[in-house]
Coordinates of C-alpha atoms in Angstrom, one line a residue:
M1 CA 99.1 -131.9 -136.5
V2 CA 95.6 -132.4 -137.7
Y3 CA 93.4 -129.8 -139.0
A4 CA 90.3 -130.7 -140.6
P5 CA 87.3 -128.0 -140.2
A6 CA 83.9 -129.4 -140.9
F7 CA 82.1 -127.8 -144.0
P8 CA 80.4 -126.2 -145.4
I9 CA 81.1 -123.5 -142.4
E10 CA 78.5 -119.8 -143.1
T11 CA 79.3 -116.0 -142.1
E12 CA 76.7 -113.7 -142.3
R13 CA 75.9 -113.8 -146.5
L14 CA 79.1 -116.7 -147.1
R15 CA 79.0 -120.9 -147.2
L16 CA 82.6 -121.8 -147.5
R17 CA 82.5 -125.0 -149.1
P18 CA 85.1 -127.4 -151.0
F19 CA 86.0 -127.3 -154.2
S20 CA 83.4 -130.9 -156.5
R21 CA 83.6 -131.1 -160.3
G22 CA 80.2 -129.3 -160.8
D23 CA 82.5 -125.8 -160.2
V24 CA 84.7 -125.5 -163.5
D25 CA 82.1 -123.1 -165.3
A26 CA 82.1 -120.9 -162.4
V27 CA 85.4 -121.1 -161.9
Y28 CA 86.5 -120.4 -165.9
A29 CA 83.6 -117.1 -165.5
Y30 CA 86.8 -115.3 -163.3
R31 CA 89.8 -117.2 -164.5
R32 CA 89.6 -116.7 -168.1
L33 CA 89.1 -113.0 -168.1
D34 CA 92.4 -110.0 -167.7
E35 CA 91.5 -108.2 -164.6
V36 CA 92.0 -111.4 -163.0
A37 CA 95.6 -113.0 -164.2
R38 CA 96.2 -108.8 -163.9
Y39 CA 97.6 -109.4 -160.4
L40 CA 98.4 -113.6 -160.3
F41 CA 101.2 -115.3 -161.3
D42 CA 98.9 -117.9 -163.7
E43 CA 97.9 -116.2 -167.5
T44 CA 94.3 -116.3 -167.7
M45 CA 93.1 -119.9 -168.5
D46 CA 91.4 -121.8 -170.8
R47 CA 87.9 -124.4 -169.9
E48 CA 90.3 -127.0 -170.5
A49 CA 92.8 -125.3 -167.4
V50 CA 90.0 -124.7 -164.7
T51 CA 89.1 -127.8 -165.2
E52 CA 92.8 -129.1 -164.4
V53 CA 92.9 -126.4 -161.5
V54 CA 89.2 -127.7 -160.0
Q55 CA 90.1 -131.1 -160.0
A56 CA 94.0 -129.7 -158.2
R57 CA 91.4 -128.1 -155.5
I58 CA 89.3 -131.5 -154.8
G59 CA 89.9 -133.4 -151.7
H60 CA 92.1 -130.2 -149.9
T61 CA 90.8 -130.1 -147.4
A62 CA 93.0 -130.4 -144.0
L63 CA 95.8 -129.3 -142.9
V64 CA 98.3 -132.4 -141.6
A65 CA 102.0 -131.6 -143.1
E66 CA 103.9 -128.6 -143.6
G67 CA 102.8 -127.1 -147.7
D68 CA 98.7 -128.8 -147.1
K69 CA 96.2 -126.3 -148.6
I70 CA 93.0 -125.5 -147.4
F71 CA 91.3 -124.8 -151.1
L72 CA 87.8 -123.9 -150.5
A73 CA 85.0 -122.4 -152.9
V74 CA 83.3 -119.1 -151.8
E75 CA 79.2 -119.1 -152.4
L76 CA 76.6 -116.2 -151.7
R77 CA 74.6 -118.2 -148.6
E78 CA 71.5 -116.8 -150.6
G79 CA 71.6 -118.8 -154.3
H80 CA 74.4 -121.2 -153.5
S81 CA 76.3 -118.8 -156.6
L82 CA 80.1 -119.0 -156.7
I83 CA 82.1 -116.2 -156.8
G84 CA 85.4 -117.0 -155.1
E85 CA 87.8 -119.2 -153.8
V86 CA 89.8 -118.9 -150.6
T87 CA 92.7 -121.1 -149.8
L88 CA 95.0 -122.1 -146.1
I89 CA 98.6 -122.5 -146.4
L90 CA 100.2 -124.5 -144.0
R91 CA 103.9 -122.2 -144.4
S92 CA 105.7 -124.5 -141.5
E93 CA 104.4 -126.4 -138.6
A94 CA 107.9 -125.8 -136.0
N95 CA 106.9 -121.8 -136.2
R96 CA 103.3 -122.5 -136.9
Q97 CA 102.8 -120.4 -139.6
A98 CA 99.9 -120.1 -142.2
E99 CA 99.3 -117.9 -145.2
I100 CA 96.2 -117.4 -147.0
G101 CA 94.7 -116.5 -149.9
Y102 CA 91.9 -115.3 -151.9
I103 CA 90.7 -114.6 -155.3
F104 CA 87.0 -113.1 -155.9
H105 CA 84.6 -112.6 -160.1
P106 CA 85.4 -109.1 -160.4
D107 CA 81.3 -108.5 -160.4
F108 CA 81.0 -109.5 -156.4
Q109 CA 84.5 -106.8 -155.3
G110 CA 84.1 -104.3 -153.4
R111 CA 81.3 -105.3 -151.3
G112 CA 83.2 -107.0 -148.5
Y113 CA 83.1 -110.8 -149.4
A114 CA 86.5 -110.8 -149.4
T115 CA 87.4 -109.2 -146.0
E116 CA 84.8 -111.4 -144.8
A117 CA 85.9 -115.1 -146.5
A118 CA 89.1 -113.9 -145.2
R119 CA 88.7 -112.9 -141.8
E120 CA 87.5 -116.7 -141.5
L121 CA 90.4 -118.2 -142.5
L122 CA 92.1 -116.8 -139.7
R123 CA 89.3 -118.3 -137.5
M124 CA 90.5 -121.7 -139.2
G125 CA 94.0 -120.5 -138.8
F126 CA 94.6 -118.9 -135.2
D127 CA 91.0 -120.7 -133.2
G128 CA 91.2 -124.1 -135.5
A129 CA 94.8 -125.1 -136.8
G130 CA 96.5 -122.9 -133.9
M131 CA 98.6 -120.9 -135.6
H132 CA 101.5 -118.1 -134.6
R133 CA 101.1 -115.9 -137.6
I134 CA 99.3 -116.2 -140.7
Y135 CA 100.7 -113.5 -143.5
A136 CA 99.2 -113.0 -147.6
R137 CA 101.0 -111.9 -150.5
C138 CA 99.8 -109.6 -152.9
A139 CA 101.1 -107.3 -156.0
A140 CA 102.4 -104.0 -155.2
A141 CA 99.8 -102.3 -158.0
N142 CA 97.0 -104.3 -155.9
L143 CA 95.6 -102.0 -153.5
A144 CA 91.6 -103.3 -153.3
S145 CA 93.7 -106.9 -152.6
A146 CA 96.4 -104.5 -149.6
R147 CA 93.0 -103.0 -148.3
V148 CA 91.4 -105.9 -147.8
M149 CA 94.4 -106.9 -145.6
E150 CA 94.2 -103.6 -143.7
R151 CA 90.9 -104.5 -142.6
L152 CA 91.4 -107.6 -141.0
G153 CA 93.4 -106.0 -139.0
M154 CA 96.8 -107.4 -141.0
A155 CA 100.4 -105.5 -140.6
Q156 CA 102.8 -104.8 -144.4
E157 CA 105.9 -106.6 -142.7
A158 CA 107.4 -106.7 -146.9
H159 CA 108.1 -104.7 -149.8
F160 CA 109.7 -106.7 -151.8
R161 CA 110.5 -104.5 -155.1
E162 CA 111.3 -106.0 -159.0
H163 CA 112.4 -109.7 -156.7
V164 CA 110.7 -112.0 -159.5
F165 CA 110.5 -111.8 -163.0
V166 CA 107.0 -113.1 -163.8
K167 CA 104.5 -112.5 -168.0
G168 CA 107.1 -110.0 -168.9
A169 CA 108.1 -107.1 -166.1
W170 CA 110.3 -107.3 -162.7
D171 CA 107.1 -108.0 -159.7
E172 CA 106.7 -106.5 -156.5
E173 CA 105.0 -108.2 -154.0
L174 CA 103.6 -106.8 -150.6
V175 CA 103.6 -109.0 -147.6
Y176 CA 100.8 -108.4 -144.6
G177 CA 100.8 -110.4 -141.4
I178 CA 99.7 -110.4 -137.8
I179 CA 100.4 -112.7 -135.3
E180 CA 97.8 -114.6 -132.9
D181 CA 97.7 -111.9 -129.8
K182 CA 96.5 -109.2 -131.9
W183 CA 94.3 -111.0 -134.4
R184 CA 92.7 -111.6 -130.6
A185 CA 92.8 -108.6 -129.2
D186 CA 91.1 -107.7 -132.5
Q187 CA 88.3 -110.0 -131.6
A188 CA 87.8 -108.8 -128.6
R189 CA 87.2 -105.5 -129.5
A190 CA 84.9 -106.4 -132.4
P191 CA 81.1 -105.6 -131.9
G192 CA 78.8 -107.9 -130.8
A193 CA 82.3 -109.8 -129.1
A194 CA 81.9 -111.1 -125.7

């Protein structure tokens, strides 16, 4: 399989584009915050760690083999401010399964940006990459992230209790998923659908 979308990808309010070296300051602005690291496996990051993370994301713009990831910076279309990041991961080529993820600066949470960007990831996964099922995960305590998945039409498939010991405590994780047929039916019912 080869899925290599053309960038940037624009939604109503956002622009999704590959990462560049110039993104370090914007990513550091949110990856250094405790409230962002709270629900991630990563700790807060210093500038050096963020530089390495951004560098590692550069060039990940296609799905060719299992495990490949598309990392995209999320900018506001108006003003071009980088406000977060999204990821599309090819988890199983044979079973056409992918995972999506998103991280946003707290100043831009609660405005529907994560939902808008993640909706585009679903479109990329289903229409572009030909996936059958796409799932996402979040800490069970991260109710805002769970609500994003629900707004996307994803259903809770699992609640893993104390499944991994991280940051000195047992983590609980929710898994939400959506299959292609459900996603297509939701798109046909969406306002403005042809």
